[in-house]
Coordinates of C-alpha atoms in Angstrom, one line a residue:
Chain A
M15 CA 11.1 40.3 23.3
S16 CA 12.6 36.9 22.7
A17 CA 10.2 33.9 22.1
L18 CA 9.5 31.5 24.9
P19 CA 11.8 28.5 24.9
I20 CA 9.9 25.3 24.0
I21 CA 12.8 23.1 24.9
T22 CA 15.4 23.8 27.6
L23 CA 18.3 21.4 28.2
D24 CA 20.8 22.1 30.9
G25 CA 23.9 20.0 31.4
V26 CA 22.2 16.9 30.1
R27 CA 24.2 13.7 29.9
I28 CA 22.8 10.7 28.0
L29 CA 24.1 7.2 28.5
H30 CA 24.7 4.6 25.8
P31 CA 21.6 2.4 25.6
H32 CA 23.6 -0.9 25.4
N33 CA 26.5 0.2 27.7
P34 CA 25.2 2.2 30.6
K35 CA 28.7 2.9 31.8
S36 CA 29.7 5.0 28.8
S37 CA 28.2 8.4 27.8
L38 CA 26.7 9.0 24.4
L39 CA 26.4 12.7 24.8
N40 CA 27.8 15.0 27.5
D41 CA 26.8 18.3 28.8
V42 CA 24.1 19.2 26.4
S43 CA 22.8 22.7 27.1
W44 CA 20.4 24.0 24.6
Q45 CA 17.3 26.2 24.1
V46 CA 14.8 25.9 21.3
E47 CA 12.4 28.9 20.8
A48 CA 8.9 28.5 19.6
G49 CA 8.6 28.5 15.8
S50 CA 12.3 27.8 15.2
F51 CA 13.6 25.1 12.9
W52 CA 16.7 23.3 14.3
V53 CA 18.8 20.8 12.4
V54 CA 20.8 18.5 14.6
A55 CA 23.6 16.9 12.5
G56 CA 25.9 14.1 13.4
L57 CA 27.4 10.9 12.2
Q58 CA 25.5 7.6 12.8
G59 CA 25.7 6.5 16.5
S60 CA 26.6 10.0 17.7
G61 CA 23.5 10.2 19.9
K62 CA 21.0 12.2 17.8
S63 CA 18.2 9.7 18.3
A64 CA 18.9 9.3 22.0
L65 CA 18.8 13.1 22.3
L66 CA 15.3 13.3 20.7
E67 CA 14.0 10.4 22.8
T68 CA 15.3 12.2 25.9
I69 CA 13.6 15.4 24.9
A70 CA 10.4 13.4 24.3
G71 CA 10.7 11.9 27.8
I72 CA 11.0 8.3 26.8
R73 CA 14.7 7.9 27.6
P74 CA 15.8 9.2 30.9
Q75 CA 18.9 11.3 31.0
A76 CA 21.7 10.3 33.4
S77 CA 22.1 13.9 34.7
G78 CA 21.0 17.4 34.0
S79 CA 17.5 18.8 33.4
V80 CA 15.1 18.7 30.5
Q81 CA 12.3 21.2 30.3
L82 CA 9.5 21.0 27.7
F83 CA 7.0 23.9 27.5
G84 CA 8.4 25.1 30.8
E85 CA 7.7 21.8 32.6
T86 CA 10.5 19.7 33.9
I87 CA 10.6 16.1 32.4
P88 CA 11.0 13.8 35.4
I89 CA 13.9 11.4 35.2
R90 CA 12.0 8.5 36.7
S91 CA 10.2 6.7 33.9
D92 CA 7.3 5.6 36.1
D93 CA 6.1 9.2 36.2
A94 CA 4.6 8.5 32.8
L95 CA 1.2 9.9 33.7
A96 CA 2.7 13.3 34.5
L97 CA 4.1 13.4 31.0
T98 CA 0.8 12.7 29.1
E99 CA -0.1 16.4 28.6
I100 CA 3.4 17.3 27.4
R101 CA 3.5 14.4 25.0
R102 CA 0.2 15.5 23.5
R103 CA 1.9 18.8 22.6
T104 CA 4.9 17.0 21.1
G105 CA 5.1 14.8 18.0
L106 CA 8.0 12.4 17.7
L107 CA 8.8 10.6 14.4
F108 CA 11.1 7.6 15.1
K109 CA 13.8 6.8 12.6
G110 CA 13.4 4.1 10.0
N111 CA 9.9 2.9 9.5
G112 CA 8.6 5.0 12.4
R113 CA 7.7 2.2 14.7
L114 CA 4.1 1.8 13.4
F115 CA 1.9 -0.7 15.2
P116 CA 1.9 -3.7 13.0
A117 CA -1.5 -5.1 14.1
L118 CA -3.3 -1.9 13.3
S119 CA -4.2 -0.6 9.8
V120 CA -2.8 2.7 8.5
L121 CA -6.0 4.5 9.5
E122 CA -6.0 2.9 13.0
N123 CA -2.4 3.9 13.4
L124 CA -3.2 7.5 12.4
A125 CA -6.3 7.7 14.5
L126 CA -5.0 6.0 17.7
P127 CA -3.8 9.2 19.5
R128 CA -7.0 11.0 18.7
C129 CA -9.2 8.1 19.6
Y130 CA -7.3 7.6 22.9
H131 CA -7.0 11.2 24.1
R132 CA -10.3 12.6 22.7
N133 CA -12.3 9.3 23.1
E134 CA -13.4 9.5 19.5
T135 CA -14.6 6.6 17.4
L136 CA -12.5 5.6 14.4
S137 CA -14.9 7.2 12.0
E138 CA -15.0 10.5 14.0
A139 CA -11.2 10.5 14.1
A140 CA -11.0 9.7 10.3
S141 CA -13.3 12.6 9.6
D142 CA -11.3 15.0 11.7
L143 CA -8.0 13.8 10.2
A144 CA -9.2 14.0 6.6
P145 CA -7.3 17.2 5.7
L146 CA -4.1 15.8 7.2
I147 CA -4.6 12.4 5.4
N148 CA -5.1 14.2 2.2
Y149 CA -2.1 16.4 2.8
L150 CA 0.0 13.3 3.5
E151 CA -1.4 11.6 0.3
L152 CA -2.4 8.6 2.3
D153 CA -6.0 8.3 1.1
G154 CA -5.4 5.2 -0.9
L155 CA -3.5 3.4 1.9
L156 CA -5.9 3.7 4.8
E157 CA -6.9 0.0 4.9
Q158 CA -3.4 -1.4 4.4
I159 CA -1.4 -2.8 7.3
P160 CA 2.1 -1.4 7.9
S161 CA 4.0 -4.5 6.7
H162 CA 2.5 -4.0 3.3
L163 CA 3.9 -0.5 3.0
G164 CA 7.3 0.5 1.7
S165 CA 9.7 2.2 4.1
S166 CA 9.1 5.7 2.9
W167 CA 5.3 5.4 3.1
S168 CA 5.6 3.8 6.5
R169 CA 7.6 6.9 7.6
R170 CA 4.9 9.1 6.2
V171 CA 2.2 7.3 8.1
A172 CA 4.3 7.6 11.2
L173 CA 4.6 11.3 10.5
G174 CA 0.8 11.5 10.2
R175 CA 0.5 9.7 13.6
A176 CA 2.9 12.2 15.1
L177 CA 0.9 15.1 13.7
A178 CA -2.6 13.7 14.5
Q179 CA -2.8 15.6 17.8
Q180 CA -1.8 18.9 16.1
P181 CA 1.4 19.2 18.3
E182 CA 3.3 22.4 18.7
L183 CA 6.7 20.7 18.6
I184 CA 7.7 18.1 16.1
L185 CA 10.9 16.0 16.7
L186 CA 11.9 14.2 13.5
D187 CA 14.6 11.5 13.7
N188 CA 16.5 11.3 10.4
P189 CA 13.4 11.4 8.2
L190 CA 15.3 12.0 5.0
S191 CA 17.5 9.0 5.0
G192 CA 17.2 6.6 2.1
L193 CA 14.4 8.5 0.2
D194 CA 14.0 8.6 -3.5
T195 CA 13.9 11.9 -5.3
T196 CA 10.0 12.1 -5.3
Q197 CA 9.8 11.3 -1.6
M198 CA 12.7 13.7 -0.9
R199 CA 10.9 16.5 -2.7
W200 CA 7.7 15.9 -0.7
W201 CA 9.5 15.9 2.6
R202 CA 11.3 19.1 1.8
Q203 CA 8.0 20.7 0.9
F204 CA 6.5 19.4 4.1
L205 CA 9.4 20.9 6.2
R206 CA 8.8 24.3 4.5
D207 CA 5.0 24.0 5.2
A208 CA 5.6 23.0 8.8
S209 CA 8.0 25.8 9.5
Q210 CA 5.8 28.4 7.8
G211 CA 2.4 27.1 8.8
H212 CA -0.1 25.2 6.7
P213 CA -3.9 24.7 7.2
A214 CA -3.6 20.9 7.1
L215 CA -0.9 21.1 9.8
G216 CA -2.9 23.2 12.2
G217 CA -2.2 26.6 10.6
S218 CA 0.5 27.9 12.9
P219 CA 4.2 27.4 12.2
L220 CA 5.5 24.4 14.1
T221 CA 8.7 24.2 16.1
L222 CA 10.8 21.7 14.4
V223 CA 13.8 19.7 15.5
I224 CA 15.2 17.4 12.9
T225 CA 18.2 15.1 13.0
T226 CA 20.3 14.1 10.0
D227 CA 23.5 12.4 9.1
E228 CA 23.6 14.3 5.8
L229 CA 23.4 18.0 6.1
T230 CA 23.1 18.8 2.4
P231 CA 19.3 18.6 1.9
L232 CA 18.6 20.5 5.1
L233 CA 21.1 23.3 4.8
P234 CA 18.8 25.5 2.8
L235 CA 15.8 24.7 5.0
G236 CA 17.0 24.9 8.6
H237 CA 17.2 28.1 10.7
Q238 CA 19.6 26.9 13.3
F239 CA 22.2 24.0 13.4
A240 CA 23.8 22.0 16.0
L241 CA 26.3 19.1 16.0
T242 CA 26.7 15.9 17.9
H243 CA 30.2 14.5 17.5
G244 CA 32.4 12.3 19.7
G245 CA 30.1 12.6 22.7
R246 CA 30.2 16.4 22.4
W247 CA 27.3 18.8 21.8
T248 CA 28.0 22.0 19.7
V249 CA 25.6 24.6 18.8
L250 CA 26.8 25.9 15.4
G251 CA 24.2 28.7 14.9
N252 CA 22.7 29.8 11.6
R253 CA 23.5 28.8 8.1
A254 CA 26.3 31.2 7.8
A255 CA 27.9 29.8 11.0
V256 CA 27.8 26.3 9.5
H257 CA 29.8 27.6 6.5
T258 CA 32.2 29.4 8.8
A259 CA 32.7 26.2 10.8
R260 CA 33.3 24.1 7.8
G261 CA 36.8 23.3 8.7
Q262 CA 35.9 22.1 12.3
E263 CA 36.1 18.5 13.2
G264 CA 32.7 16.9 13.0
V265 CA 31.3 19.6 10.6
R266 CA 33.9 18.5 8.1
E267 CA 32.6 14.9 8.2
I268 CA 29.0 16.0 7.9
L269 CA 29.7 18.2 5.0
G270 CA 32.5 16.0 3.7
E271 CA 30.3 14.2 1.2
I272 CA 29.5 17.3 -0.7
H273 CA 32.8 19.1 -0.5
Chain B
M21 CA 23.4 -15.3 64.2
A22 CA 24.2 -18.7 65.6
P23 CA 27.4 -20.3 64.3
L24 CA 27.0 -23.2 61.9
P25 CA 27.2 -26.7 63.5
S26 CA 30.7 -28.1 63.4
T27 CA 29.5 -31.1 61.4
F28 CA 29.1 -28.7 58.4
N29 CA 32.0 -28.2 56.1
R30 CA 32.0 -24.4 55.9
A31 CA 33.7 -24.4 52.5
E32 CA 31.0 -26.6 51.1
V33 CA 28.3 -24.5 52.6
R34 CA 29.8 -21.4 51.1
K35 CA 30.0 -23.1 47.7
L36 CA 26.4 -24.2 48.0
G37 CA 25.4 -20.7 49.1
L38 CA 27.2 -19.2 46.1
R39 CA 25.5 -21.7 43.8
F40 CA 22.0 -20.9 44.9
A41 CA 22.4 -17.3 45.9
P42 CA 22.0 -15.8 42.3
S43 CA 18.8 -17.8 41.6
L44 CA 17.5 -16.9 45.1
I45 CA 18.2 -13.2 44.5
E46 CA 16.7 -13.4 41.0
T47 CA 13.5 -15.1 42.4
I48 CA 13.2 -12.4 45.1
E49 CA 13.7 -9.7 42.5
T50 CA 11.1 -11.2 40.2
V51 CA 8.5 -11.5 43.0
T52 CA 9.2 -7.9 44.1
H53 CA 9.0 -6.5 40.5
L54 CA 5.9 -8.5 39.8
A55 CA 4.2 -7.2 43.0
A56 CA 5.2 -3.6 41.9
F57 CA 3.9 -4.3 38.4
T58 CA 0.6 -5.6 39.9
L59 CA 0.2 -2.5 42.1
I60 CA 0.9 -0.2 39.1
T61 CA -1.7 -2.1 37.0
L62 CA -4.2 -1.9 39.8
A63 CA -3.5 1.8 40.3
T64 CA -3.9 2.5 36.6
G65 CA -7.1 0.5 36.5
W66 CA -8.4 2.5 39.5
T67 CA -7.4 6.0 38.2
R68 CA -8.3 5.4 34.6
F69 CA -11.5 3.4 35.1
G70 CA -13.9 4.3 32.3
Q71 CA -11.5 6.7 30.6
N72 CA -10.7 6.4 26.9
S73 CA -13.5 3.8 26.7
R74 CA -13.8 4.0 22.9
V75 CA -10.3 2.6 22.6
I76 CA -10.0 0.4 25.7
R77 CA -13.4 -1.3 25.6
P78 CA -13.0 -2.7 22.1
R79 CA -9.5 -3.9 23.0
T80 CA -10.9 -5.6 26.1
L81 CA -13.7 -7.3 24.1
H82 CA -11.1 -8.4 21.6
E83 CA -9.0 -10.0 24.3
I84 CA -12.1 -11.7 25.8
H85 CA -12.9 -13.0 22.3
R86 CA -9.3 -14.2 21.8
S87 CA -8.7 -15.8 25.1
G88 CA -12.3 -16.9 25.8
V89 CA -14.6 -17.3 22.8
Q90 CA -12.0 -18.7 20.5
L91 CA -11.1 -21.4 23.1
L92 CA -14.6 -22.7 23.4
P93 CA -14.0 -25.6 21.0
I94 CA -10.8 -26.8 22.7
V95 CA -12.3 -26.4 26.1
G96 CA -15.4 -28.1 24.9
F97 CA -13.4 -31.1 23.7
L98 CA -11.5 -31.2 27.0
G99 CA -14.7 -31.0 28.9
I100 CA -16.1 -34.0 27.1
A101 CA -12.9 -35.9 27.5
L102 CA -12.6 -35.1 31.2
G103 CA -16.3 -36.1 31.6
V104 CA -15.7 -39.5 30.0
V105 CA -12.4 -40.1 31.7
F106 CA -13.1 -38.7 35.2
V107 CA -16.8 -38.2 35.9
G108 CA -18.1 -41.2 33.8
Q109 CA -15.6 -43.6 35.3
T110 CA -16.0 -42.3 38.8
L111 CA -19.8 -42.7 38.6
A112 CA -19.4 -46.3 37.2
L113 CA -16.8 -47.3 39.8
M114 CA -18.7 -45.8 42.7
Q115 CA -21.8 -47.7 41.7
Q116 CA -19.8 -50.9 41.4
V117 CA -18.6 -50.6 45.0
G118 CA -21.9 -49.4 46.3
A119 CA -20.8 -45.9 47.1
S120 CA -22.9 -43.9 44.7
G121 CA -23.8 -41.5 47.5
F122 CA -20.3 -40.2 47.6
S123 CA -20.0 -39.5 43.9
G124 CA -21.2 -35.9 44.3
T125 CA -18.8 -35.1 47.0
L126 CA -15.9 -36.6 45.1
I127 CA -16.7 -34.8 41.9
V128 CA -17.2 -31.5 43.7
T129 CA -14.0 -31.8 45.7
V130 CA -11.7 -33.0 43.0
F131 CA -13.1 -31.6 39.8
I132 CA -15.2 -28.5 40.6
R133 CA -12.9 -27.1 43.3
E134 CA -9.6 -28.1 41.9
L135 CA -9.3 -29.5 38.4
A136 CA -11.7 -27.2 36.5
P137 CA -10.2 -23.8 37.4
L138 CA -6.7 -25.2 36.9
T139 CA -7.5 -26.8 33.6
A140 CA -9.2 -23.6 32.3
G141 CA -6.2 -21.5 33.4
L142 CA -3.6 -23.8 31.9
V143 CA -5.5 -24.0 28.6
V144 CA -5.7 -20.2 28.4
L145 CA -2.0 -20.0 29.3
A146 CA -1.0 -22.5 26.7
R147 CA -3.2 -21.3 23.8
V148 CA -3.2 -17.6 24.2
G149 CA -0.7 -16.7 27.0
T150 CA 2.4 -17.8 25.3
A151 CA 1.4 -16.0 22.1
T152 CA 0.7 -12.9 24.1
V153 CA 4.2 -12.9 25.7
I154 CA 5.8 -13.2 22.2
E155 CA 3.5 -10.4 21.0
L156 CA 4.3 -8.1 23.9
G157 CA 8.0 -9.0 24.0
T158 CA 8.4 -8.3 20.3
A159 CA 6.5 -5.0 20.6
R160 CA 8.9 -4.1 23.4
A161 CA 12.0 -5.2 21.5
L162 CA 10.9 -3.2 18.4
G163 CA 10.3 -0.1 20.4
E164 CA 6.5 0.0 19.9
V165 CA 6.0 0.6 23.6
E166 CA 8.1 3.7 23.5
A167 CA 6.1 4.7 20.4
L168 CA 2.9 4.5 22.6
E169 CA 4.5 6.5 25.3
A170 CA 5.6 9.1 22.8
L171 CA 2.0 9.5 21.8
G172 CA 0.9 9.9 25.4
V173 CA -0.8 6.5 25.5
D174 CA -0.2 4.8 28.8
P175 CA 1.1 1.3 27.9
I176 CA -0.3 -0.2 31.1
H177 CA -3.8 1.2 30.3
Y178 CA -3.6 0.3 26.6
L179 CA -1.7 -3.0 26.6
V180 CA -1.9 -4.5 30.1
L181 CA -5.4 -3.8 31.4
P182 CA -7.4 -5.2 28.5
R183 CA -5.4 -8.4 28.6
V184 CA -5.7 -8.8 32.4
V185 CA -9.4 -8.2 32.3
G186 CA -9.7 -10.5 29.2
F187 CA -7.8 -13.3 30.8
T188 CA -9.7 -13.0 34.1
T189 CA -13.1 -13.0 32.4
S190 CA -12.1 -15.9 30.1
V191 CA -10.7 -18.2 32.9
L192 CA -13.9 -17.6 34.9
C193 CA -16.3 -18.3 32.0
L194 CA -14.3 -21.2 30.6
S195 CA -14.2 -22.8 34.0
L196 CA -18.0 -22.7 34.3
Y197 CA -18.3 -24.0 30.7
L198 CA -15.9 -26.8 31.4
I199 CA -17.7 -27.8 34.6
L200 CA -21.1 -27.9 32.8
L201 CA -19.8 -29.9 29.9
T202 CA -17.8 -32.3 32.0
L203 CA -20.7 -33.1 34.3
T204 CA -23.1 -33.5 31.4
S205 CA -20.8 -35.6 29.2
G206 CA -19.7 -37.7 32.2
Y207 CA -23.2 -38.5 33.2
A208 CA -24.1 -39.3 29.6
F209 CA -21.2 -41.7 29.3
A210 CA -21.9 -43.4 32.6
F211 CA -25.6 -43.7 31.6
T212 CA -24.7 -45.5 28.4
R213 CA -22.5 -47.9 30.6
G214 CA -25.6 -48.8 32.7
L215 CA -25.7 -46.2 35.4
K216 CA -28.9 -46.5 37.3
T217 CA -29.0 -42.9 38.6
S218 CA -31.4 -40.5 37.0
P219 CA -30.1 -37.0 35.8
A220 CA -32.1 -35.4 38.6
E221 CA -30.5 -37.6 41.2
F222 CA -27.0 -37.1 39.8
F223 CA -27.2 -33.3 39.6
G224 CA -29.0 -33.3 42.9
S225 CA -26.1 -35.1 44.5
I226 CA -23.7 -32.5 43.0
A227 CA -25.9 -29.7 44.4
L228 CA -26.0 -31.3 47.8
A229 CA -22.2 -31.7 47.9
L230 CA -21.8 -28.0 47.1
N231 CA -21.9 -25.6 50.0
W232 CA -22.5 -21.9 49.9
L233 CA -18.7 -21.2 50.2
D234 CA -18.1 -23.0 46.9
F235 CA -19.6 -20.3 44.9
P236 CA -17.6 -17.3 46.1
M237 CA -14.5 -19.5 46.3
L238 CA -14.9 -20.7 42.7
L239 CA -15.4 -17.1 41.6
A240 CA -12.3 -15.9 43.6
K241 CA -10.2 -18.8 42.4
T242 CA -10.9 -18.6 38.7
T243 CA -10.6 -14.8 38.7
S244 CA -7.3 -14.9 40.6
F245 CA -5.9 -17.5 38.2
G246 CA -6.9 -15.4 35.3
A247 CA -5.5 -12.2 36.8
A248 CA -2.3 -13.9 37.8
I249 CA -1.8 -15.4 34.4
G250 CA -2.5 -12.1 32.7
L251 CA -0.3 -10.1 35.0
I252 CA 2.7 -12.5 34.7
I253 CA 2.4 -12.6 31.0
C254 CA 2.3 -8.8 30.7
Y255 CA 5.1 -8.5 33.2
H256 CA 7.4 -10.8 31.3
G257 CA 6.5 -9.2 27.9
L258 CA 6.7 -5.6 28.9
A259 CA 8.3 -4.8 32.2
R260 CA 11.9 -4.8 31.0
P261 CA 13.4 -4.1 27.7
L262 CA 14.0 -7.3 25.7
A263 CA 16.2 -8.0 22.8
L264 CA 14.4 -10.1 20.1
D265 CA 16.4 -13.2 21.0
E266 CA 15.3 -12.9 24.6
V267 CA 11.6 -13.2 23.7
S268 CA 11.7 -17.0 23.5
Q269 CA 13.4 -17.3 26.9
A270 CA 10.8 -14.8 28.4
T271 CA 8.0 -17.1 27.0
T272 CA 9.5 -20.2 28.7
R273 CA 10.0 -18.3 31.9
T274 CA 6.4 -17.0 31.8
V275 CA 4.9 -20.5 31.5
G276 CA 6.9 -21.7 34.5
H277 CA 6.0 -18.7 36.6
C278 CA 2.3 -18.9 35.7
V279 CA 2.1 -22.6 36.6
I280 CA 3.9 -21.9 39.9
A281 CA 1.6 -18.9 40.6
C282 CA -1.6 -21.0 39.9
L283 CA -0.4 -23.8 42.1
L284 CA 0.5 -21.5 45.0
L285 CA -2.9 -19.8 44.6
D286 CA -4.5 -23.2 44.6
A287 CA -2.7 -24.1 47.8
L288 CA -3.9 -20.8 49.3
F289 CA -7.5 -21.6 48.5
I290 CA -7.2 -25.1 49.9
A291 CA -6.0 -23.6 53.1
L292 CA -8.9 -21.1 53.1
Y293 CA -11.3 -24.0 52.6
L294 CA -9.8 -25.8 55.5
F295 CA -10.0 -22.7 57.8
L296 CA -13.5 -21.4 56.8

């Protein structure tokens, strides 16, 4: 029996954020099964971030339908209350510094979703999050404010915030860009742990969708691959299929840097 | 529709219409959106009352501290200055012209009903409101609001409600504080200038000039000023996506809209006083 789809996209069209008359991505139809690890590759500006934000329900699609955990994401953004439960089961890591809240400390950033949804105090949330904080190696940074952190550590805090509610689905927007080798090693290990299951991450394997503009570090890790290129959406398939499609337009550019 | 009188130059009217039409449409749109934003905020407050209290309550207290407690010194200074400038001089002048009996009525009508709530509202707007628009506008421009939504945190509940409650409470309390300080300092100043009225007589004349309607009206006026300022600030900061360079324009717009809203509300309360 095939696994239940966590994400179902059907004929989704996403508009350009700064030019609502032009499409960023057209006709995206896609299913993501529970426990799978998808890598969405594409050049910068090809619509990867917009796709993740649409799946997370914070950027409405122009047309088509998005289902998360079997629930349809409403297009109208003022239906935010209806999305709360779905969002609690989904973690989204924004690209760059992860959009941390600058007025809150690292601990407050990490604890916010738990404090809000479970009505916990900061110390209760900190105690609950201790294994995750330890796993993320953030113990020494909890009192810092985000502006005092480097980009890679900010991203790790943002990852912790996305994982704080123990989501079943994690959407990671280009987390490996601009990392040094130590950070890269840590992230690769995290992706392995998340896809296989780790006690600090809730125990069960997470469903992962990660975007990248450089496929090399993710090729050995991902299970399934898709491509955004020139407004088109292409599901490539597994690792072998990526190698087969090497000559294709778009795939060539993504792999171009290593071949 | 009746045709335009022949004395009008149609081309000029059309030109005039075209010139004012965009700003008229923009004003109508702003008012409509602001009304919708107010309704959404009220609905959120109603449906989520008491929920997530361990996050929302400290944020509300923080906002009360920021827009209220931290403004006590400046409002105190204003209260003393207004007391000397307005109350003290009024008392001295009324005594000179032999109309001391009207001092209470004058102070209640001009200061307690009108100036005090308006002054408190404008001080909160100037000292905290503008900073709040910049804060919210920047948060919106940098995508922090989407980050809240992605975490399932309702931005209206988390960002707007504590601020609106904070501003409302602060304008109410600061108005009362301002009234108390102004009356006391005004009397003290007038006393040093040879006022022959005792404190009991002075405060008694104020109490006599007040009627029962003044108390609920003062409460309604100050809370509506605070709520209007809070809502307009949050609307301009959050309701539509801003680019970073638009935040300063949004701040200027907010100040103008808040002042207009307070004056319109003031006019409404004056009308209510006249009818009741």
